[in-house]
Short mmCIF file of C-alpha atoms in Angstrom, two decimals:
data_model
loop_
_atom_site.label_atom_id
_atom_site.label_comp_id
_atom_site.label_asym_id
_atom_site.label_seq_id
_atom_site.Cartn_x
_atom_site.Cartn_y
_atom_site.Cartn_z
CA MET I 1 30.01 30.84 42.08
CA ILE I 2 30.13 34.51 43.02
CA PRO I 3 29.56 35.53 46.68
CA GLY I 4 25.95 36.35 47.50
CA LYS I 5 24.64 34.78 44.29
CA GLU I 6 22.39 31.79 43.62
CA GLY I 7 23.53 29.04 41.27
CA THR I 8 22.04 25.90 39.73
CA ALA I 9 23.80 22.73 38.56
CA TYR I 10 22.47 19.72 36.66
CA ALA I 11 23.65 16.10 36.43
CA THR I 12 22.17 13.79 33.82
CA CYS I 13 22.28 10.01 33.49
CA ASP I 14 23.76 8.51 30.34
CA GLU I 15 21.47 7.34 27.55
CA GLY I 16 19.73 4.12 28.58
CA SER I 17 20.22 4.70 32.32
CA VAL I 18 17.54 5.66 34.84
CA LEU I 19 17.89 8.21 37.63
CA VAL I 20 17.50 6.49 41.02
CA GLY I 21 18.69 9.35 43.23
CA GLY I 22 21.04 12.27 43.48
CA SER I 23 23.11 14.51 45.68
CA TYR I 24 25.58 17.39 45.49
CA LEU I 25 29.18 18.33 46.28
CA MET I 26 30.22 21.71 47.71
CA SER I 27 33.65 23.25 48.10
CA ARG I 28 32.61 24.59 51.50
CA PRO I 29 29.69 23.67 53.77
CA VAL I 30 28.40 27.20 54.31
CA HIS I 31 26.31 27.43 51.14
CA VAL I 32 22.58 27.49 51.71
CA LEU I 33 21.03 24.52 49.91
CA MET I 34 17.84 25.75 48.34
CA SER I 35 16.81 22.55 46.55
CA SER I 36 18.13 19.14 45.49
CA ARG I 37 15.69 17.09 43.45
CA ALA I 38 14.91 15.22 40.24
CA SER I 39 13.92 17.67 37.52
CA THR I 40 13.27 15.06 34.79
CA PRO I 41 13.26 11.24 34.80
CA ASN I 42 17.05 11.26 34.21
CA THR I 43 18.31 14.61 35.57
CA TRP I 44 19.14 15.78 39.12
CA VAL I 45 19.15 19.54 39.78
CA VAL I 46 20.69 21.41 42.74
CA THR I 47 20.28 25.09 43.59
CA VAL I 48 22.39 26.80 46.25
CA LEU I 49 23.10 30.29 47.57
CA ASN I 50 26.74 31.24 48.15
CA THR I 51 26.76 32.88 51.59
CA LEU I 52 30.56 33.22 51.61
CA THR I 53 32.51 36.39 50.90
CA GLU I 54 34.63 34.51 48.33
CA ASN I 55 33.99 32.41 45.23
CA ALA I 56 33.00 28.78 45.79
CA THR I 57 32.09 25.74 43.71
CA PHE I 58 29.37 23.09 43.80
CA SER I 59 28.08 20.37 41.53
CA ALA I 60 25.08 18.08 41.17
CA VAL I 61 25.51 14.30 41.29
CA ALA I 62 23.12 11.89 39.55
CA GLU I 63 22.89 8.31 40.80
CA CYS I 64 21.97 6.18 37.79
CA ALA I 65 21.08 2.53 37.18
CA PRO I 66 21.18 0.64 33.87
#
C-alpha cells in the first residue's frame, strides 16, 4: 500500500463455511485501522490508512466454521 493512501482488503470463507469472526495482519503497527468488520455473512473486510512514509502491506483474515 502506498504511503498516505487508504486500502481495503477482503477475506472470504470457503463455500459451505460460515464466518464467525475476523481480524487483520499488518506489516507494521503504525497504520490507522479505519474499520474491521463483517461485510457479508461470509466475508470480513478491513480498511486501513498507511501513515508511513514507505510502502506497507496488510491483509484481512476470516475466521470460518463448517
